[in-house]
Structure formats: structure tokens, C-alpha cells
PDB file of C-alpha atoms in Angstrom:
ATOM      1  CA  MET A   1      17.036   7.877  27.477  1.00 85.00           C
ATOM      2  CA  LEU A   2      18.022   8.721  23.769  1.00 94.00           C
ATOM      3  CA  VAL A   3      18.870  12.255  24.207  1.00 95.00           C
ATOM      4  CA  LEU A   4      21.361  13.110  25.846  1.00 96.00           C
ATOM      5  CA  SER A   5      20.959  17.544  25.033  1.00 96.00           C
ATOM      6  CA  LEU A   6      18.750  20.027  23.437  1.00 96.00           C
ATOM      7  CA  ASN A   7      19.210  23.560  23.371  1.00 95.00           C
ATOM      8  CA  ARG A   8      17.094  26.683  21.264  1.00 95.00           C
ATOM      9  CA  LEU A   9      18.775  28.281  18.302  1.00 95.00           C
ATOM     10  CA  GLY A  10      15.931  30.894  16.835  1.00 91.00           C
ATOM     11  CA  SER A  11      12.267  30.658  17.679  1.00 90.00           C
ATOM     12  CA  ASN A  12      11.076  27.939  16.614  1.00 94.00           C
ATOM     13  CA  TYR A  13      14.272  26.059  15.394  1.00 96.00           C
ATOM     14  CA  PHE A  14      16.821  24.131  18.019  1.00 97.00           C
ATOM     15  CA  GLU A  15      19.973  21.132  18.458  1.00 97.00           C
ATOM     16  CA  ALA A  16      20.483  18.085  19.600  1.00 97.00           C
ATOM     17  CA  GLY A  17      22.809  15.536  20.259  1.00 97.00           C
ATOM     18  CA  CYS A  18      21.483  12.076  20.827  1.00 97.00           C
ATOM     19  CA  GLN A  19      23.257   8.488  21.673  1.00 97.00           C
ATOM     20  CA  TRP A  20      22.140   5.475  20.236  1.00 96.00           C
ATOM     21  CA  PRO A  21      24.150   2.065  21.738  1.00 95.00           C
ATOM     22  CA  ARG A  22      24.920  -0.210  19.849  1.00 95.00           C
ATOM     23  CA  LEU A  23      23.347  -2.924  22.820  1.00 93.00           C
ATOM     24  CA  HIS A  24      20.154  -0.763  22.434  1.00 94.00           C
ATOM     25  CA  PRO A  25      16.728  -4.161  23.107  1.00 90.00           C
ATOM     26  CA  LEU A  26      15.705  -3.646  19.248  1.00 93.00           C
ATOM     27  CA  ASN A  27      19.278  -3.777  17.820  1.00 92.00           C
ATOM     28  CA  GLU A  28      19.998  -6.792  16.168  1.00 91.00           C
ATOM     29  CA  ARG A  29      23.306  -8.786  18.855  1.00 89.00           C
ATOM     30  CA  VAL A  30      26.028  -8.286  15.939  1.00 92.00           C
ATOM     31  CA  ILE A  31      29.127  -6.759  15.581  1.00 93.00           C
ATOM     32  CA  ALA A  32      28.118  -4.524  12.731  1.00 94.00           C
ATOM     33  CA  VAL A  33      25.111  -3.315  13.635  1.00 93.00           C
ATOM     34  CA  ARG A  34      22.666  -0.290  11.615  1.00 93.00           C
ATOM     35  CA  HIS A  35      20.035   0.799  13.929  1.00 94.00           C
ATOM     36  CA  HIS A  36      16.658  -0.264  14.081  1.00 93.00           C
ATOM     37  CA  PRO A  37      14.952   2.232  12.190  1.00 92.00           C
ATOM     38  CA  MET A  38      12.441   3.371  15.739  1.00 94.00           C
ATOM     39  CA  LEU A  39      15.219   4.272  17.756  1.00 95.00           C
ATOM     40  CA  MET A  40      15.468   7.769  15.277  1.00 96.00           C
ATOM     41  CA  VAL A  41      11.676   7.369  15.934  1.00 96.00           C
ATOM     42  CA  GLU A  42      12.205   7.297  19.458  1.00 95.00           C
ATOM     43  CA  SER A  43      14.443   9.799  19.692  1.00 97.00           C
ATOM     44  CA  THR A  44      11.830  12.833  17.770  1.00 97.00           C
ATOM     45  CA  ARG A  45       9.435  11.633  20.545  1.00 95.00           C
ATOM     46  CA  GLN A  46      11.860  12.006  23.029  1.00 95.00           C
ATOM     47  CA  LEU A  47      12.786  15.398  21.887  1.00 96.00           C
ATOM     48  CA  ALA A  48       8.624  16.635  21.091  1.00 95.00           C
ATOM     49  CA  LEU A  49       8.708  15.862  25.312  1.00 93.00           C
ATOM     50  CA  ALA A  50      11.488  18.506  26.116  1.00 93.00           C
ATOM     51  CA  LEU A  51      10.943  20.844  23.876  1.00 93.00           C
ATOM     52  CA  GLN A  52       7.539  19.887  26.189  1.00 90.00           C
ATOM     53  CA  GLY A  53       8.838  20.270  29.196  1.00 83.00           C
ATOM     54  CA  SER A  54      11.313  23.132  28.542  1.00 85.00           C
ATOM     55  CA  HIS A  55      10.268  25.510  25.459  1.00 88.00           C
ATOM     56  CA  LEU A  56       6.740  25.209  24.379  1.00 86.00           C
ATOM     57  CA  PRO A  57       3.315  26.963  26.496  1.00 81.00           C
ATOM     58  CA  ILE A  58       0.707  24.073  26.244  1.00 80.00           C
ATOM     59  CA  THR A  59      -2.184  23.166  27.310  1.00 71.00           C
ATOM     60  CA  GLY A  60      -2.987  21.394  30.865  1.00 73.00           C
ATOM     61  CA  ASN A  61      -0.362  19.425  32.973  1.00 75.00           C
ATOM     62  CA  GLU A  62      -0.595  16.948  30.698  1.00 82.00           C
ATOM     63  CA  PRO A  63       2.339  16.323  27.028  1.00 87.00           C
ATOM     64  CA  LEU A  64       0.473  16.055  24.272  1.00 91.00           C
ATOM     65  CA  GLU A  65       1.012  12.392  22.098  1.00 91.00           C
ATOM     66  CA  ALA A  66       1.677  11.778  19.401  1.00 94.00           C
ATOM     67  CA  VAL A  67      -0.080  10.737  16.918  1.00 95.00           C
ATOM     68  CA  SER A  68       1.606  11.264  12.853  1.00 97.00           C
ATOM     69  CA  VAL A  69       4.797   9.949  12.002  1.00 98.00           C
ATOM     70  CA  LYS A  70       6.685  10.032   8.999  1.00 98.00           C
ATOM     71  CA  MET A  71      10.040   9.223   8.403  1.00 97.00           C
ATOM     72  CA  GLY A  72      12.898   8.919   5.399  1.00 96.00           C
ATOM     73  CA  LEU A  73      16.093   7.083   5.733  1.00 95.00           C
ATOM     74  CA  ARG A  74      19.237   7.505   3.087  1.00 93.00           C
ATOM     75  CA  LEU A  75      20.286   3.860   3.670  1.00 87.00           C
ATOM     76  CA  ARG A  76      23.977   4.330   2.437  1.00 88.00           C
ATOM     77  CA  ALA A  77      24.595   6.790   4.874  1.00 92.00           C
ATOM     78  CA  GLN A  78      22.815   5.214   8.029  1.00 92.00           C
ATOM     79  CA  PRO A  79      26.322   5.009  10.328  1.00 93.00           C
ATOM     80  CA  VAL A  80      27.646   1.617  10.901  1.00 92.00           C
ATOM     81  CA  GLU A  81      27.815   0.810  15.301  1.00 95.00           C
ATOM     82  CA  ARG A  82      30.949  -1.123  16.113  1.00 95.00           C
ATOM     83  CA  GLY A  83      31.854   0.386  19.530  1.00 94.00           C
ATOM     84  CA  SER A  84      29.373   0.951  22.252  1.00 95.00           C
ATOM     85  CA  ALA A  85      27.437   4.276  20.928  1.00 95.00           C
ATOM     86  CA  THR A  86      27.041   6.078  17.972  1.00 96.00           C
ATOM     87  CA  ASP A  87      26.836  10.222  19.021  1.00 97.00           C
ATOM     88  CA  VAL A  88      24.298  11.955  16.328  1.00 97.00           C
ATOM     89  CA  ALA A  89      23.424  14.836  15.842  1.00 98.00           C
ATOM     90  CA  VAL A  90      20.017  16.898  15.796  1.00 98.00           C
ATOM     91  CA  ALA A  91      18.771  20.096  13.425  1.00 98.00           C
ATOM     92  CA  LEU A  92      14.325  20.704  14.951  1.00 97.00           C
ATOM     93  CA  SER A  93      12.231  22.763  13.246  1.00 97.00           C
ATOM     94  CA  VAL A  94       9.078  22.971  15.166  1.00 96.00           C
ATOM     95  CA  GLY A  95       5.833  25.072  13.500  1.00 94.00           C
ATOM     96  CA  ASP A  96       2.018  23.877  12.463  1.00 93.00           C
ATOM     97  CA  PHE A  97       1.406  25.279  15.790  1.00 91.00           C
ATOM     98  CA  ALA A  98      -2.680  25.018  17.438  1.00 91.00           C
ATOM     99  CA  ARG A  99      -3.278  28.115  20.229  1.00 88.00           C
ATOM    100  CA  ASN A 100      -6.009  28.624  22.681  1.00 85.00           C
ATOM    101  CA  GLY A 101      -5.631  30.907  25.295  1.00 76.00           C
ATOM    102  CA  ARG A 102      -3.950  28.646  27.749  1.00 76.00           C
ATOM    103  CA  GLY A 103      -0.726  26.990  25.440  1.00 82.00           C
ATOM    104  CA  LEU A 104      -0.582  25.085  22.054  1.00 87.00           C
ATOM    105  CA  THR A 105      -3.034  22.436  21.694  1.00 90.00           C
ATOM    106  CA  ALA A 106      -1.469  20.730  18.346  1.00 93.00           C
ATOM    107  CA  PHE A 107       2.331  20.825  16.944  1.00 94.00           C
ATOM    108  CA  ARG A 108       4.655  18.904  14.902  1.00 97.00           C
ATOM    109  CA  VAL A 109       8.533  18.736  14.742  1.00 97.00           C
ATOM    110  CA  THR A 110      10.839  18.269  12.450  1.00 98.00           C
ATOM    111  CA  ALA A 111      13.847  15.800  13.061  1.00 98.00           C
ATOM    112  CA  GLU A 112      16.869  15.809  11.224  1.00 98.00           C
ATOM    113  CA  TYR A 113      19.777  13.601  11.385  1.00 98.00           C
ATOM    114  CA  ARG A 114      23.690  13.486  11.081  1.00 97.00           C
ATOM    115  CA  HIS A 115      26.339  11.615  11.812  1.00 96.00           C
ATOM    116  CA  ALA A 116      30.142  12.935  11.492  1.00 93.00           C
ATOM    117  CA  ARG A 117      28.006  15.877   9.969  1.00 94.00           C
ATOM    118  CA  VAL A 118      26.506  13.749   7.105  1.00 96.00           C
ATOM    119  CA  PRO A 119      22.899  13.955   6.737  1.00 97.00           C
ATOM    120  CA  PHE A 120      20.805  10.320   7.736  1.00 97.00           C
ATOM    121  CA  GLY A 121      17.354  10.040   7.729  1.00 97.00           C
ATOM    122  CA  THR A 122      14.828  12.896   9.061  1.00 98.00           C
ATOM    123  CA  CYS A 123      11.644  12.026  11.064  1.00 98.00           C
ATOM    124  CA  SER A 124       8.609  14.499  11.436  1.00 98.00           C
ATOM    125  CA  ILE A 125       5.904  13.204  14.482  1.00 98.00           C
ATOM    126  CA  ARG A 126       2.181  15.463  14.710  1.00 97.00           C
ATOM    127  CA  LEU A 127       1.994  15.877  18.393  1.00 95.00           C
ATOM    128  CA  ALA A 128      -1.861  16.641  19.859  1.00 93.00           C
ATOM    129  CA  ARG A 129      -4.118  15.805  22.470  1.00 84.00           C
ATOM    130  CA  PRO A 130      -5.784  12.821  21.682  1.00 71.00           C
ATOM    131  CA  GLU A 131      -9.672  12.982  20.590  1.00 61.00           C
ATOM    132  CA  ALA A 132     -11.269   9.054  22.189  1.00 52.00           C
ATOM    133  CA  PRO A 133     -10.807   9.239  25.307  1.00 50.00           C
ATOM    134  CA  THR A 134     -11.191   5.611  25.644  1.00 54.00           C
ATOM    135  CA  VAL A 135      -9.959   2.592  23.872  1.00 52.00           C
ATOM    136  CA  VAL A 136     -12.647  -0.174  21.461  1.00 51.00           C
ATOM    137  CA  ALA A 137     -11.940  -3.268  23.109  1.00 50.00           C
ATOM    138  CA  VAL A 138     -11.278  -6.326  21.098  1.00 54.00           C
ATOM    139  CA  GLY A 139     -12.175 -10.008  22.318  1.00 50.00           C
ATOM    140  CA  THR A 140      -9.217 -12.525  21.859  1.00 51.00           C
ATOM    141  CA  ALA A 141      -9.820 -16.114  22.232  1.00 47.00           C
ATOM    142  CA  LYS A 142      -6.563 -17.801  23.681  1.00 51.00           C
ATOM    143  CA  THR A 143      -3.442 -17.182  22.616  1.00 53.00           C
ATOM    144  CA  SER A 144      -2.544 -20.573  21.931  1.00 56.00           C
ATOM    145  CA  ALA A 145      -5.446 -20.306  18.669  1.00 76.00           C
ATOM    146  CA  PHE A 146      -2.210 -17.835  17.862  1.00 87.00           C
ATOM    147  CA  LEU A 147       0.625 -18.468  15.638  1.00 94.00           C
ATOM    148  CA  HIS A 148       3.422 -15.916  16.140  1.00 95.00           C
ATOM    149  CA  PRO A 149       5.592 -15.870  13.022  1.00 95.00           C
ATOM    150  CA  PRO A 150       9.685 -15.553  13.145  1.00 96.00           C
ATOM    151  CA  ALA A 151      11.560 -12.671  14.065  1.00 95.00           C
ATOM    152  CA  ALA A 152      13.779 -12.085  10.741  1.00 94.00           C
ATOM    153  CA  SER A 153      10.376 -12.552   8.468  1.00 95.00           C
ATOM    154  CA  VAL A 154       9.159  -9.585  10.548  1.00 96.00           C
ATOM    155  CA  GLY A 155      11.684  -7.692  10.381  1.00 93.00           C
ATOM    156  CA  ALA A 156      12.702  -8.256  13.851  1.00 94.00           C
ATOM    157  CA  ALA A 157      15.582  -8.503  16.128  1.00 91.00           C
ATOM    158  CA  ALA A 158      13.932 -10.788  18.888  1.00 93.00           C
ATOM    159  CA  ASP A 159      11.027 -13.003  19.011  1.00 94.00           C
ATOM    160  CA  LEU A 160      10.191 -10.617  21.693  1.00 95.00           C
ATOM    161  CA  ASP A 161      10.050  -8.315  19.333  1.00 95.00           C
ATOM    162  CA  VAL A 162       7.087  -9.202  16.735  1.00 97.00           C
ATOM    163  CA  MET A 163       4.305  -7.384  17.218  1.00 97.00           C
ATOM    164  CA  LEU A 164       1.768 -10.027  14.895  1.00 97.00           C
ATOM    165  CA  ALA A 165       0.645 -13.351  15.683  1.00 97.00           C
ATOM    166  CA  ARG A 166      -1.584 -15.322  12.769  1.00 94.00           C
ATOM    167  CA  ALA A 167      -4.855 -16.403  13.453  1.00 90.00           C
ATOM    168  CA  HIS A 168      -7.587 -18.255  11.979  1.00 82.00           C
ATOM    169  CA  GLN A 169      -7.868 -18.219   8.303  1.00 81.00           C
ATOM    170  CA  GLY A 170      -4.314 -16.409   7.694  1.00 84.00           C
ATOM    171  CA  ARG A 171      -5.089 -12.590   9.038  1.00 93.00           C
ATOM    172  CA  VAL A 172      -2.997 -10.848  10.666  1.00 96.00           C
ATOM    173  CA  LEU A 173      -3.252  -9.210  14.835  1.00 97.00           C
ATOM    174  CA  VAL A 174      -1.898  -7.196  16.554  1.00 96.00           C
ATOM    175  CA  MET A 175      -0.320  -9.505  19.525  1.00 95.00           C
ATOM    176  CA  PRO A 176       2.528  -8.461  21.227  1.00 95.00           C
ATOM    177  CA  ARG A 177       4.510 -11.598  22.336  1.00 94.00           C
ATOM    178  CA  ASP A 178       6.453  -9.901  24.989  1.00 93.00           C
ATOM    179  CA  PRO A 179       3.102  -7.589  26.184  1.00 89.00           C
ATOM    180  CA  ARG A 180       5.218  -6.001  28.561  1.00 89.00           C
ATOM    181  CA  HIS A 181       8.074  -4.994  26.061  1.00 92.00           C
ATOM    182  CA  PRO A 182       9.867  -2.484  26.957  1.00 90.00           C
ATOM    183  CA  VAL A 183      10.152   0.191  24.007  1.00 91.00           C
ATOM    184  CA  PHE A 184       6.645  -1.042  22.674  1.00 92.00           C
ATOM    185  CA  LEU A 185       4.124  -1.289  24.989  1.00 89.00           C
ATOM    186  CA  PRO A 186       5.876   0.720  28.195  1.00 77.00           C
ATOM    187  CA  GLY A 187       4.284   0.037  31.336  1.00 72.00           C
ATOM    188  CA  PRO A 188       0.488  -1.270  31.780  1.00 72.00           C
ATOM    189  CA  CYS A 189      -2.016   0.599  29.096  1.00 78.00           C
ATOM    190  CA  SER A 190      -5.112   0.295  27.695  1.00 83.00           C
ATOM    191  CA  ARG A 191      -3.890   1.598  23.888  1.00 89.00           C
ATOM    192  CA  LEU A 192      -1.010   0.305  22.354  1.00 94.00           C
ATOM    193  CA  PRO A 193       1.756   2.909  21.476  1.00 93.00           C
ATOM    194  CA  ILE A 194       1.989   5.024  18.262  1.00 94.00           C
ATOM    195  CA  LEU A 195       5.838   3.833  17.927  1.00 95.00           C
ATOM    196  CA  GLY A 196       4.091  -0.115  18.784  1.00 95.00           C
ATOM    197  CA  VAL A 197       1.348   0.724  16.303  1.00 97.00           C
ATOM    198  CA  LEU A 198       4.174   1.867  13.353  1.00 97.00           C
ATOM    199  CA  GLU A 199       6.024  -1.275  14.524  1.00 97.00           C
ATOM    200  CA  ALA A 200       2.969  -3.246  14.609  1.00 97.00           C
ATOM    201  CA  GLY A 201       2.233  -2.197  10.567  1.00 97.00           C
ATOM    202  CA  ARG A 202       6.051  -2.480   9.064  1.00 97.00           C
ATOM    203  CA  GLN A 203       6.365  -5.883  10.505  1.00 97.00           C
ATOM    204  CA  ALA A 204       3.420  -6.431   8.793  1.00 97.00           C
ATOM    205  CA  VAL A 205       4.640  -4.911   5.357  1.00 97.00           C
ATOM    206  CA  LEU A 206       7.711  -7.213   5.329  1.00 96.00           C
ATOM    207  CA  LEU A 207       5.765 -10.576   6.504  1.00 96.00           C
ATOM    208  CA  SER A 208       3.617  -9.817   3.697  1.00 95.00           C
ATOM    209  CA  SER A 209       6.262  -8.817   0.812  1.00 93.00           C
ATOM    210  CA  GLY A 210       8.890 -10.813   2.128  1.00 91.00           C
ATOM    211  CA  MET A 211      11.699  -8.168   2.381  1.00 92.00           C
ATOM    212  CA  THR A 212      13.711  -7.621   4.635  1.00 90.00           C
ATOM    213  CA  SER A 213      14.190  -4.596   7.535  1.00 90.00           C
ATOM    214  CA  ALA A 214      17.359  -3.522   5.431  1.00 89.00           C
ATOM    215  CA  SER A 215      15.348  -2.941   2.780  1.00 91.00           C
ATOM    216  CA  VAL A 216      12.543  -0.431   4.457  1.00 94.00           C
ATOM    217  CA  VAL A 217      13.227   3.522   3.504  1.00 95.00           C
ATOM    218  CA  GLY A 218      10.334   5.978   4.928  1.00 96.00           C
ATOM    219  CA  LEU A 219       7.479   5.184   7.314  1.00 97.00           C
ATOM    220  CA  ARG A 220       4.641   6.361   8.417  1.00 97.00           C
ATOM    221  CA  VAL A 221       1.846   6.326   9.995  1.00 98.00           C
ATOM    222  CA  ASP A 222      -1.742   8.436  11.248  1.00 97.00           C
ATOM    223  CA  LEU A 223      -3.703   7.702  13.994  1.00 95.00           C
ATOM    224  CA  HIS A 224      -7.354   8.167  13.457  1.00 94.00           C
ATOM    225  CA  ALA A 225      -8.732   6.209  17.198  1.00 93.00           C
ATOM    226  CA  PRO A 226      -6.927   4.515  19.704  1.00 92.00           C
ATOM    227  CA  VAL A 227      -4.866   0.678  18.909  1.00 94.00           C
ATOM    228  CA  PRO A 228      -6.260  -1.813  21.359  1.00 94.00           C
ATOM    229  CA  PRO A 229      -2.505  -3.476  22.997  1.00 92.00           C
ATOM    230  CA  HIS A 230      -3.838  -7.034  21.712  1.00 92.00           C
ATOM    231  CA  GLY A 231      -6.431  -8.048  18.807  1.00 94.00           C
ATOM    232  CA  ALA A 232      -6.450  -5.424  16.211  1.00 96.00           C
ATOM    233  CA  ARG A 233      -6.076  -6.719  12.947  1.00 96.00           C
ATOM    234  CA  VAL A 234      -4.331  -5.617   9.824  1.00 97.00           C
ATOM    235  CA  GLU A 235      -4.269  -5.631   6.202  1.00 97.00           C
ATOM    236  CA  THR A 236      -1.630  -4.678   4.011  1.00 97.00           C
ATOM    237  CA  GLU A 237      -2.018  -3.949   0.087  1.00 95.00           C
ATOM    238  CA  ALA A 238       0.573  -2.540  -2.326  1.00 92.00           C
ATOM    239  CA  GLU A 239       1.232   0.007  -4.319  1.00 89.00           C
ATOM    240  CA  PRO A 240       3.131   1.197  -6.872  1.00 84.00           C
ATOM    241  CA  ASP A 241       6.707   2.934  -4.804  1.00 84.00           C
ATOM    242  CA  SER A 242       5.023   2.153  -1.453  1.00 91.00           C
ATOM    243  CA  THR A 243       3.372  -0.699   0.326  1.00 95.00           C
ATOM    244  CA  ARG A 244      -0.113   1.035   2.854  1.00 97.00           C
ATOM    245  CA  PHE A 245      -1.039  -0.879   6.356  1.00 98.00           C
ATOM    246  CA  LEU A 246      -4.553  -0.742   7.639  1.00 98.00           C
ATOM    247  CA  ILE A 247      -5.340  -1.283  11.670  1.00 98.00           C
ATOM    248  CA  MET A 248      -8.727  -2.105  12.069  1.00 97.00           C
ATOM    249  CA  SER A 249     -10.107  -2.037  15.926  1.00 94.00           C
ATOM    250  CA  ALA A 250     -13.992  -3.628  16.082  1.00 90.00           C
ATOM    251  CA  GLY A 251     -14.296  -3.291  12.118  1.00 91.00           C
ATOM    252  CA  SER A 252     -13.607   0.231  12.990  1.00 94.00           C
ATOM    253  CA  LEU A 253     -10.117   1.947  10.664  1.00 96.00           C
ATOM    254  CA  ALA A 254      -7.808   3.156  14.054  1.00 96.00           C
ATOM    255  CA  ALA A 255      -4.660   3.805  12.092  1.00 97.00           C
ATOM    256  CA  GLU A 256      -3.306   3.913   7.941  1.00 97.00           C
ATOM    257  CA  GLY A 257       0.360   3.853   7.245  1.00 97.00           C
ATOM    258  CA  SER A 258       2.537   3.508   3.986  1.00 97.00           C
ATOM    259  CA  VAL A 259       6.573   0.931   4.734  1.00 97.00           C
ATOM    260  CA  MET A 260       8.248   1.846   1.388  1.00 96.00           C
ATOM    261  CA  LEU A 261      10.425   0.115   0.949  1.00 92.00           C
ATOM    262  CA  LEU A 262      14.206   0.015  -1.487  1.00 86.00           C
ATOM    263  CA  ARG A 263      13.505  -2.787  -4.362  1.00 72.00           C
ATOM    264  CA  PRO A 264      16.080  -5.004  -5.721  1.00 64.00           C
TER     265      PRO A 264
END
């Protein structure tokens, strides 16, 4: 858990506290750490779950799931951690409500992250009840037929964080090196959680562009259908201010997003 506290300030406004360990599994093992951008996304997701559990009446017994993520970073303002953990303050707002007679069926949470009173990032997540209940199976060949890229080439701290592999004719596929990754694939699942989808897109863009993780200033993803945990194809396309990624499952678009990079 990255969330320490959550308090209501108004009808749609909250404040929270998070703590990001320097030795979080996604962070590099260096003395001075700039936290992995997914810690901001995961913190926002956890805060959204906490809101559903204590402040927002939702429809049904199961919590709503993240279906869209958008985040941005101010690189020069990012905290650098040399000790054990970074304490982060969060200002939250909720809106874009969709309701039925029994409660919420969708909403959006937007979080501004601050360290030592200085804002360094924002993250917005839309949560809803997924329309497609099952994932489309994608056939894959033997594991030996795939080649995982080095961790550094996809902006990962360790080999087990690599979410991609190359197949025949240079195709890039979602193929987690660790099928039980504690963050991107927490426990057995029939579809890839949105954090894993976003990380697969981020890694694909860094792989195709040759840029490093330190150049990432923004991330976005929208889910259109469940993404299988193995075998979906990832395509990238450079645009004027970002690089777009598409994740295809059984010939259909399952997710799309973009990565904004700070060009030299």
C-alpha cells in the first residue's frame, strides 16, 4: 500500500498522504532515486479504491475499475529520494459522475502530487464497470520463440520488469518476463490490469524511440476491450508531440495511448 491517509475537504474534494519507498520493486537500485512514474498511477488507483470503500456509494459489490489514465510530470520538480521513503501530499477531486438508482456506475478522480509543497505531477483516472466481461484469447508460440529486450532499452529497472518480447518479423508483443509480477500482474488474472497495459505501452515507445525513462513527461491510455496478459501485439507511431501506441488483441484494438517525451 502506498496510501497512508485520506480525508474529505468538501463534497468532491479530498486530501491524502502517500509514502513511496526508495526500494519499491519498480525503482532503480541506486542511491538517489527518481521514483518510477507508475507509482503515481498506482497511488491514484489505490486512492480511487479507498474513495469507493469509504466515501462514494457505487453500484454492486465489486469496485469500479480503471478504464482510462492520463498523467503528467514536471521533471525538474520531481523529488529525489536518498533515504528510505518519500512522503507525498495529494490534492484530490472527483467528478464526471454516472449514476443509476443504486449508486455510481462511473466517475473520474484527479490527483495533484506535491513534495515539500511543490507540485510535481498530476494523474487522472476514470473508473467504470468494464463492458466486456471476458478476454479474447490470443494464441502464442513456445516461450523460446520470443526474445525479451534488455531492461535498460525499455526503461525498466530490472529484467523481471520487462513487459515485452520480440517475435517473428520484429513484432512486439505483450509478454511479461515475470508472469506473476507483483505490480503489473498481481496474482492470477485473465486480463492485464491497466497498470500493466500502460507500462507495456511505455516500454514499447521507449524501445522504438531509443529514449530513456528519464525523458518521459506524460502518459495516457484508454481501454476499449480486455487485454490478454500474454500475446497482444503492440504498435507504435511517432506524432509531433508524442508517440502513440496501439495494443491489438485478436486483430481488434484493445487499448490505445501515448507517451510524451522530453526531446533533447
